[in-house]
Amino acid sequence: RFFSTWTVDDAVVDISDLTPFEQAALRAAARIPPGEVRSYSWVATQIGRPKAARAVGRVMARNPLPFLFPCHRVVDSSGDLHNYYYGVEMKARLLEMEGYRG
């Protein structure tokens, strides 16, 4: 239930050491509602860089604050849950806790 009521807007987070691209990608991930997923391409398009899906993937892989910027909600275009730093099982469990039924 924590994930369904809390947002990154509730915290003061300094990510100024990241590039503008990285900041934008993480902020876009933070706008994905709990229990839902979006693709790397969706994030790239949201930040005005529709051809940068792979770069978005690299940002998510190096996410310094994964519980503030929920990179577990970002999946590949087929919906697969691979490539999560803490393992695919953890990614699936986090999504399940949020109510995702993919």
mmCIF file of N, CA and C in Angstrom:
data_model
loop_
_atom_site.group_PDB
_atom_site.id
_atom_site.type_symbol
_atom_site.label_atom_id
_atom_site.label_comp_id
_atom_site.label_asym_id
_atom_site.label_seq_id
_atom_site.Cartn_x
_atom_site.Cartn_y
_atom_site.Cartn_z
ATOM 1 N N ARG A 1 0.810 -1.188 0.000
ATOM 2 C CA ARG A 1 0.000 0.000 0.000
ATOM 3 C C ARG A 1 0.859 1.260 0.000
ATOM 4 N N PHE A 2 2.051 1.156 0.530
ATOM 5 C CA PHE A 2 2.966 2.301 0.548
ATOM 6 C C PHE A 2 3.137 2.872 -0.845
ATOM 7 N N PHE A 3 3.361 1.997 -1.825
ATOM 8 C CA PHE A 3 3.629 2.457 -3.182
ATOM 9 C C PHE A 3 2.414 3.108 -3.818
ATOM 10 N N SER A 4 1.224 2.777 -3.368
ATOM 11 C CA SER A 4 0.036 3.342 -3.994
ATOM 12 C C SER A 4 -0.327 4.712 -3.435
ATOM 13 N N THR A 5 0.283 5.109 -2.334
ATOM 14 C CA THR A 5 -0.073 6.395 -1.732
ATOM 15 C C THR A 5 1.066 7.392 -1.708
ATOM 16 N N TRP A 6 2.265 6.974 -1.959
ATOM 17 C CA TRP A 6 3.445 7.828 -1.852
ATOM 18 C C TRP A 6 3.992 8.112 -3.232
ATOM 19 N N THR A 7 4.428 9.344 -3.479
ATOM 20 C CA THR A 7 5.038 9.682 -4.765
ATOM 21 C C THR A 7 6.365 10.378 -4.535
ATOM 22 N N VAL A 8 7.166 10.465 -5.581
ATOM 23 C CA VAL A 8 8.454 11.152 -5.485
ATOM 24 C C VAL A 8 8.243 12.628 -5.169
ATOM 25 N N ASP A 9 7.082 13.162 -5.493
ATOM 26 C CA ASP A 9 6.787 14.560 -5.173
ATOM 27 C C ASP A 9 6.727 14.801 -3.665
ATOM 28 N N ASP A 10 6.576 13.733 -2.892
ATOM 29 C CA ASP A 10 6.522 13.848 -1.439
ATOM 30 C C ASP A 10 7.900 13.995 -0.809
ATOM 31 N N ALA A 11 8.945 13.903 -1.607
ATOM 32 C CA ALA A 11 10.310 13.952 -1.079
ATOM 33 C C ALA A 11 11.117 15.038 -1.787
ATOM 34 N N VAL A 12 12.105 15.530 -1.082
ATOM 35 C CA VAL A 12 13.068 16.443 -1.686
ATOM 36 C C VAL A 12 14.272 15.593 -2.068
ATOM 37 N N VAL A 13 14.561 15.546 -3.353
ATOM 38 C CA VAL A 13 15.617 14.674 -3.851
ATOM 39 C C VAL A 13 16.555 15.496 -4.717
ATOM 40 N N ASP A 14 17.834 15.439 -4.411
ATOM 41 C CA ASP A 14 18.835 16.149 -5.204
ATOM 42 C C ASP A 14 19.468 15.173 -6.187
ATOM 43 N N ILE A 15 19.138 15.353 -7.454
ATOM 44 C CA ILE A 15 19.743 14.524 -8.498
ATOM 45 C C ILE A 15 20.533 15.407 -9.464
ATOM 46 N N SER A 16 21.005 16.523 -8.956
ATOM 47 C CA SER A 16 21.711 17.487 -9.802
ATOM 48 C C SER A 16 23.043 16.952 -10.336
ATOM 49 N N ASP A 17 23.550 15.888 -9.747
ATOM 50 C CA ASP A 17 24.795 15.309 -10.253
ATOM 51 C C ASP A 17 24.565 14.457 -11.506
ATOM 52 N N LEU A 18 23.316 14.219 -11.859
ATOM 53 C CA LEU A 18 22.982 13.471 -13.065
ATOM 54 C C LEU A 18 22.843 14.424 -14.247
ATOM 55 N N THR A 19 22.980 13.892 -15.452
ATOM 56 C CA THR A 19 22.806 14.720 -16.648
ATOM 57 C C THR A 19 21.329 15.102 -16.793
ATOM 58 N N PRO A 20 21.032 16.148 -17.549
ATOM 59 C CA PRO A 20 19.627 16.500 -17.788
ATOM 60 C C PRO A 20 18.831 15.338 -18.391
ATOM 61 N N PHE A 21 19.454 14.571 -19.282
ATOM 62 C CA PHE A 21 18.781 13.406 -19.858
ATOM 63 C C PHE A 21 18.432 12.390 -18.770
ATOM 64 N N GLU A 22 19.392 12.085 -17.913
ATOM 65 C CA GLU A 22 19.156 11.116 -16.836
ATOM 66 C C GLU A 22 18.064 11.609 -15.890
ATOM 67 N N GLN A 23 18.114 12.874 -15.535
ATOM 68 C CA GLN A 23 17.092 13.445 -14.657
ATOM 69 C C GLN A 23 15.707 13.324 -15.286
ATOM 70 N N ALA A 24 15.611 13.663 -16.565
ATOM 71 C CA ALA A 24 14.326 13.607 -17.255
ATOM 72 C C ALA A 24 13.794 12.178 -17.324
ATOM 73 N N ALA A 25 14.664 11.219 -17.611
ATOM 74 C CA ALA A 25 14.240 9.819 -17.693
ATOM 75 C C ALA A 25 13.728 9.322 -16.342
ATOM 76 N N LEU A 26 14.419 9.661 -15.276
ATOM 77 C CA LEU A 26 13.983 9.232 -13.943
ATOM 78 C C LEU A 26 12.672 9.902 -13.551
ATOM 79 N N ARG A 27 12.526 11.174 -13.884
ATOM 80 C CA ARG A 27 11.264 11.863 -13.571
ATOM 81 C C ARG A 27 10.100 11.260 -14.354
ATOM 82 N N ALA A 28 10.351 10.870 -15.597
ATOM 83 C CA ALA A 28 9.303 10.220 -16.388
ATOM 84 C C ALA A 28 8.912 8.887 -15.757
ATOM 85 N N ALA A 29 9.889 8.125 -15.295
ATOM 86 C CA ALA A 29 9.591 6.856 -14.618
ATOM 87 C C ALA A 29 8.764 7.104 -13.364
ATOM 88 N N ALA A 30 9.042 8.193 -12.678
ATOM 89 C CA ALA A 30 8.308 8.512 -11.450
ATOM 90 C C ALA A 30 6.841 8.829 -11.728
ATOM 91 N N ARG A 31 6.509 9.178 -12.960
ATOM 92 C CA ARG A 31 5.119 9.486 -13.311
ATOM 93 C C ARG A 31 4.312 8.245 -13.696
ATOM 94 N N ILE A 32 4.964 7.094 -13.762
ATOM 95 C CA ILE A 32 4.236 5.861 -14.079
ATOM 96 C C ILE A 32 3.461 5.453 -12.827
ATOM 97 N N PRO A 33 2.147 5.320 -12.932
ATOM 98 C CA PRO A 33 1.350 4.985 -11.745
ATOM 99 C C PRO A 33 1.708 3.612 -11.171
ATOM 100 N N PRO A 34 1.590 3.452 -9.864
ATOM 101 C CA PRO A 34 1.819 2.144 -9.248
ATOM 102 C C PRO A 34 0.906 1.094 -9.880
ATOM 103 N N GLY A 35 1.459 -0.086 -10.090
ATOM 104 C CA GLY A 35 0.683 -1.171 -10.664
ATOM 105 C C GLY A 35 0.611 -1.145 -12.178
ATOM 106 N N GLU A 36 1.289 -0.183 -12.788
ATOM 107 C CA GLU A 36 1.319 -0.092 -14.244
ATOM 108 C C GLU A 36 2.762 -0.127 -14.720
ATOM 109 N N VAL A 37 2.958 -0.484 -15.969
ATOM 110 C CA VAL A 37 4.290 -0.479 -16.563
ATOM 111 C C VAL A 37 4.254 0.326 -17.853
ATOM 112 N N ARG A 38 5.431 0.802 -18.246
ATOM 113 C CA ARG A 38 5.617 1.498 -19.516
ATOM 114 C C ARG A 38 6.932 1.006 -20.111
ATOM 115 N N SER A 39 7.076 1.173 -21.400
ATOM 116 C CA SER A 39 8.286 0.711 -22.075
ATOM 117 C C SER A 39 9.389 1.761 -22.020
ATOM 118 N N TYR A 40 10.607 1.300 -22.296
ATOM 119 C CA TYR A 40 11.735 2.223 -22.408
ATOM 120 C C TYR A 40 11.449 3.240 -23.509
ATOM 121 N N SER A 41 10.811 2.799 -24.579
ATOM 122 C CA SER A 41 10.444 3.704 -25.673
ATOM 123 C C SER A 41 9.454 4.761 -25.210
ATOM 124 N N TRP A 42 8.514 4.375 -24.360
ATOM 125 C CA TRP A 42 7.545 5.337 -23.823
ATOM 126 C C TRP A 42 8.275 6.422 -23.046
ATOM 127 N N VAL A 43 9.197 6.014 -22.177
ATOM 128 C CA VAL A 43 9.964 6.989 -21.399
ATOM 129 C C VAL A 43 10.731 7.909 -22.343
ATOM 130 N N ALA A 44 11.393 7.325 -23.334
ATOM 131 C CA ALA A 44 12.174 8.124 -24.283
ATOM 132 C C ALA A 44 11.291 9.147 -24.997
ATOM 133 N N THR A 45 10.118 8.727 -25.404
ATOM 134 C CA THR A 45 9.194 9.641 -26.079
ATOM 135 C C THR A 45 8.718 10.736 -25.135
ATOM 136 N N GLN A 46 8.444 10.375 -23.894
ATOM 137 C CA GLN A 46 7.983 11.358 -22.908
ATOM 138 C C GLN A 46 8.989 12.475 -22.688
ATOM 139 N N ILE A 47 10.257 12.164 -22.826
ATOM 140 C CA ILE A 47 11.284 13.179 -22.577
ATOM 141 C C ILE A 47 11.792 13.814 -23.871
ATOM 142 N N GLY A 48 11.076 13.558 -24.964
ATOM 143 C CA GLY A 48 11.416 14.197 -26.221
ATOM 144 C C GLY A 48 12.564 13.573 -26.984
ATOM 145 N N ARG A 49 12.906 12.344 -26.651
ATOM 146 C CA ARG A 49 14.009 11.634 -27.320
ATOM 147 C C ARG A 49 13.528 10.247 -27.754
ATOM 148 N N PRO A 50 12.586 10.184 -28.697
ATOM 149 C CA PRO A 50 11.941 8.911 -29.035
ATOM 150 C C PRO A 50 12.865 7.808 -29.539
ATOM 151 N N LYS A 51 14.046 8.141 -29.976
ATOM 152 C CA LYS A 51 14.979 7.112 -30.462
ATOM 153 C C LYS A 51 16.001 6.703 -29.401
ATOM 154 N N ALA A 52 15.804 7.146 -28.180
ATOM 155 C CA ALA A 52 16.793 6.912 -27.124
ATOM 156 C C ALA A 52 16.369 5.843 -26.118
ATOM 157 N N ALA A 53 15.595 4.860 -26.560
ATOM 158 C CA ALA A 53 15.117 3.825 -25.636
ATOM 159 C C ALA A 53 16.265 3.071 -24.968
ATOM 160 N N ARG A 54 17.309 2.762 -25.705
ATOM 161 C CA ARG A 54 18.444 2.035 -25.100
ATOM 162 C C ARG A 54 19.153 2.894 -24.060
ATOM 163 N N ALA A 55 19.282 4.172 -24.345
ATOM 164 C CA ALA A 55 19.899 5.081 -23.371
ATOM 165 C C ALA A 55 19.039 5.169 -22.117
ATOM 166 N N VAL A 56 17.728 5.159 -22.282
ATOM 167 C CA VAL A 56 16.826 5.141 -21.126
ATOM 168 C C VAL A 56 17.071 3.872 -20.317
ATOM 169 N N GLY A 57 17.248 2.749 -20.990
ATOM 170 C CA GLY A 57 17.544 1.495 -20.297
ATOM 171 C C GLY A 57 18.801 1.592 -19.457
ATOM 172 N N ARG A 58 19.815 2.255 -19.987
ATOM 173 C CA ARG A 58 21.059 2.429 -19.222
ATOM 174 C C ARG A 58 20.832 3.317 -18.001
ATOM 175 N N VAL A 59 20.007 4.343 -18.157
ATOM 176 C CA VAL A 59 19.690 5.211 -17.012
ATOM 177 C C VAL A 59 18.977 4.397 -15.937
ATOM 178 N N MET A 60 17.993 3.601 -16.339
ATOM 179 C CA MET A 60 17.249 2.798 -15.366
ATOM 180 C C MET A 60 18.174 1.804 -14.669
ATOM 181 N N ALA A 61 19.143 1.257 -15.399
ATOM 182 C CA ALA A 61 20.081 0.290 -14.818
ATOM 183 C C ALA A 61 20.984 0.933 -13.774
ATOM 184 N N ARG A 62 21.219 2.235 -13.897
ATOM 185 C CA ARG A 62 22.093 2.946 -12.951
ATOM 186 C C ARG A 62 21.300 3.846 -12.003
ATOM 187 N N ASN A 63 20.018 3.633 -11.909
ATOM 188 C CA ASN A 63 19.138 4.451 -11.073
ATOM 189 C C ASN A 63 19.670 4.490 -9.638
ATOM 190 N N PRO A 64 20.049 5.679 -9.141
ATOM 191 C CA PRO A 64 20.620 5.751 -7.797
ATOM 192 C C PRO A 64 19.583 5.631 -6.676
ATOM 193 N N LEU A 65 18.309 5.814 -7.004
ATOM 194 C CA LEU A 65 17.250 5.787 -5.994
ATOM 195 C C LEU A 65 16.041 5.010 -6.521
ATOM 196 N N PRO A 66 16.150 3.678 -6.618
ATOM 197 C CA PRO A 66 15.099 2.903 -7.281
ATOM 198 C C PRO A 66 13.734 2.927 -6.604
ATOM 199 N N PHE A 67 13.669 3.234 -5.322
ATOM 200 C CA PHE A 67 12.347 3.293 -4.705
ATOM 201 C C PHE A 67 11.716 4.674 -4.829
ATOM 202 N N LEU A 68 12.510 5.671 -5.160
ATOM 203 C CA LEU A 68 11.968 7.001 -5.433
ATOM 204 C C LEU A 68 11.644 7.174 -6.911
ATOM 205 N N PHE A 69 12.487 6.593 -7.751
ATOM 206 C CA PHE A 69 12.281 6.619 -9.193
ATOM 207 C C PHE A 69 12.076 5.167 -9.627
ATOM 208 N N PRO A 70 10.830 4.723 -9.692
ATOM 209 C CA PRO A 70 10.509 3.296 -9.809
ATOM 210 C C PRO A 70 10.832 2.681 -11.170
ATOM 211 N N CYS A 71 12.101 2.412 -11.380
ATOM 212 C CA CYS A 71 12.539 1.821 -12.647
ATOM 213 C C CYS A 71 11.974 0.420 -12.842
ATOM 214 N N HIS A 72 11.470 -0.209 -11.776
ATOM 215 C CA HIS A 72 10.861 -1.531 -11.930
ATOM 216 C C HIS A 72 9.582 -1.460 -12.767
ATOM 217 N N ARG A 73 9.032 -0.259 -12.955
ATOM 218 C CA ARG A 73 7.827 -0.091 -13.776
ATOM 219 C C ARG A 73 8.151 0.094 -15.255
ATOM 220 N N VAL A 74 9.431 0.086 -15.595
ATOM 221 C CA VAL A 74 9.850 0.254 -16.986
ATOM 222 C C VAL A 74 10.287 -1.107 -17.525
ATOM 223 N N VAL A 75 9.674 -1.504 -18.634
ATOM 224 C CA VAL A 75 9.908 -2.825 -19.219
ATOM 225 C C VAL A 75 10.257 -2.668 -20.698
ATOM 226 N N ASP A 76 10.645 -3.765 -21.334
ATOM 227 C CA ASP A 76 10.926 -3.651 -22.767
ATOM 228 C C ASP A 76 9.614 -3.611 -23.555
ATOM 229 N N SER A 77 9.718 -3.388 -24.839
ATOM 230 C CA SER A 77 8.523 -3.174 -25.661
ATOM 231 C C SER A 77 7.605 -4.395 -25.724
ATOM 232 N N SER A 78 8.137 -5.575 -25.425
ATOM 233 C CA SER A 78 7.301 -6.780 -25.414
ATOM 234 C C SER A 78 6.629 -6.999 -24.058
ATOM 235 N N GLY A 79 6.995 -6.191 -23.071
ATOM 236 C CA GLY A 79 6.433 -6.338 -21.731
ATOM 237 C C GLY A 79 7.254 -7.222 -20.815
ATOM 238 N N ASP A 80 8.370 -7.750 -21.307
ATOM 239 C CA ASP A 80 9.223 -8.614 -20.483
ATOM 240 C C ASP A 80 9.848 -7.832 -19.333
ATOM 241 N N LEU A 81 10.029 -8.510 -18.212
ATOM 242 C CA LEU A 81 10.545 -7.884 -16.997
ATOM 243 C C LEU A 81 12.035 -8.108 -16.791
ATOM 244 N N HIS A 82 12.801 -8.231 -17.842
ATOM 245 C CA HIS A 82 14.229 -8.520 -17.665
ATOM 246 C C HIS A 82 15.024 -7.259 -17.333
ATOM 247 N N ASN A 83 16.282 -7.468 -17.024
ATOM 248 C CA ASN A 83 17.248 -6.383 -16.793
ATOM 249 C C ASN A 83 16.907 -5.480 -15.615
ATOM 250 N N TYR A 84 16.724 -6.066 -14.457
ATOM 251 C CA TYR A 84 16.521 -5.278 -13.246
ATOM 252 C C TYR A 84 17.702 -5.550 -12.320
ATOM 253 N N TYR A 85 18.306 -4.514 -11.793
ATOM 254 C CA TYR A 85 19.514 -4.635 -10.977
ATOM 255 C C TYR A 85 19.345 -5.646 -9.840
ATOM 256 N N TYR A 86 18.189 -5.647 -9.211
ATOM 257 C CA TYR A 86 17.950 -6.526 -8.064
ATOM 258 C C TYR A 86 17.368 -7.875 -8.475
ATOM 259 N N GLY A 87 17.289 -8.134 -9.770
ATOM 260 C CA GLY A 87 16.802 -9.407 -10.279
ATOM 261 C C GLY A 87 15.358 -9.340 -10.750
ATOM 262 N N VAL A 88 15.055 -10.175 -11.717
ATOM 263 C CA VAL A 88 13.724 -10.199 -12.314
ATOM 264 C C VAL A 88 12.666 -10.594 -11.288
ATOM 265 N N GLU A 89 13.012 -11.526 -10.381
ATOM 266 C CA GLU A 89 12.040 -11.937 -9.363
ATOM 267 C C GLU A 89 11.652 -10.767 -8.468
ATOM 268 N N MET A 90 12.617 -9.925 -8.102
ATOM 269 C CA MET A 90 12.316 -8.755 -7.276
ATOM 270 C C MET A 90 11.445 -7.765 -8.048
ATOM 271 N N LYS A 91 11.763 -7.554 -9.311
ATOM 272 C CA LYS A 91 10.970 -6.646 -10.148
ATOM 273 C C LYS A 91 9.521 -7.137 -10.211
ATOM 274 N N ALA A 92 9.337 -8.429 -10.447
ATOM 275 C CA ALA A 92 7.998 -9.008 -10.513
ATOM 276 C C ALA A 92 7.276 -8.869 -9.179
ATOM 277 N N ARG A 93 7.994 -9.080 -8.094
ATOM 278 C CA ARG A 93 7.384 -8.979 -6.759
ATOM 279 C C ARG A 93 6.951 -7.548 -6.455
ATOM 280 N N LEU A 94 7.793 -6.578 -6.784
ATOM 281 C CA LEU A 94 7.428 -5.175 -6.564
ATOM 282 C C LEU A 94 6.176 -4.810 -7.356
ATOM 283 N N LEU A 95 6.134 -5.233 -8.607
ATOM 284 C CA LEU A 95 4.955 -4.941 -9.429
ATOM 285 C C LEU A 95 3.713 -5.640 -8.879
ATOM 286 N N GLU A 96 3.889 -6.872 -8.425
ATOM 287 C CA GLU A 96 2.773 -7.610 -7.833
ATOM 288 C C GLU A 96 2.258 -6.896 -6.585
ATOM 289 N N MET A 97 3.160 -6.400 -5.755
ATOM 290 C CA MET A 97 2.769 -5.670 -4.545
ATOM 291 C C MET A 97 1.974 -4.412 -4.888
ATOM 292 N N GLU A 98 2.250 -3.850 -6.052
ATOM 293 C CA GLU A 98 1.540 -2.651 -6.488
ATOM 294 C C GLU A 98 0.214 -2.972 -7.180
ATOM 295 N N GLY A 99 -0.034 -4.256 -7.428
ATOM 296 C CA GLY A 99 -1.281 -4.656 -8.060
ATOM 297 C C GLY A 99 -1.190 -4.937 -9.544
ATOM 298 N N TYR A 100 0.017 -4.980 -10.092
ATOM 299 C CA TYR A 100 0.191 -5.263 -11.521
ATOM 300 C C TYR A 100 -0.111 -6.726 -11.794
ATOM 301 N N ARG A 101 -0.868 -6.982 -12.841
ATOM 302 C CA ARG A 101 -1.233 -8.351 -13.206
ATOM 303 C C ARG A 101 -0.864 -8.647 -14.653
ATOM 304 N N GLY A 102 0.361 -8.313 -15.049
ATOM 305 C CA GLY A 102 0.777 -8.450 -16.444
ATOM 306 C C GLY A 102 1.047 -9.829 -16.905
#
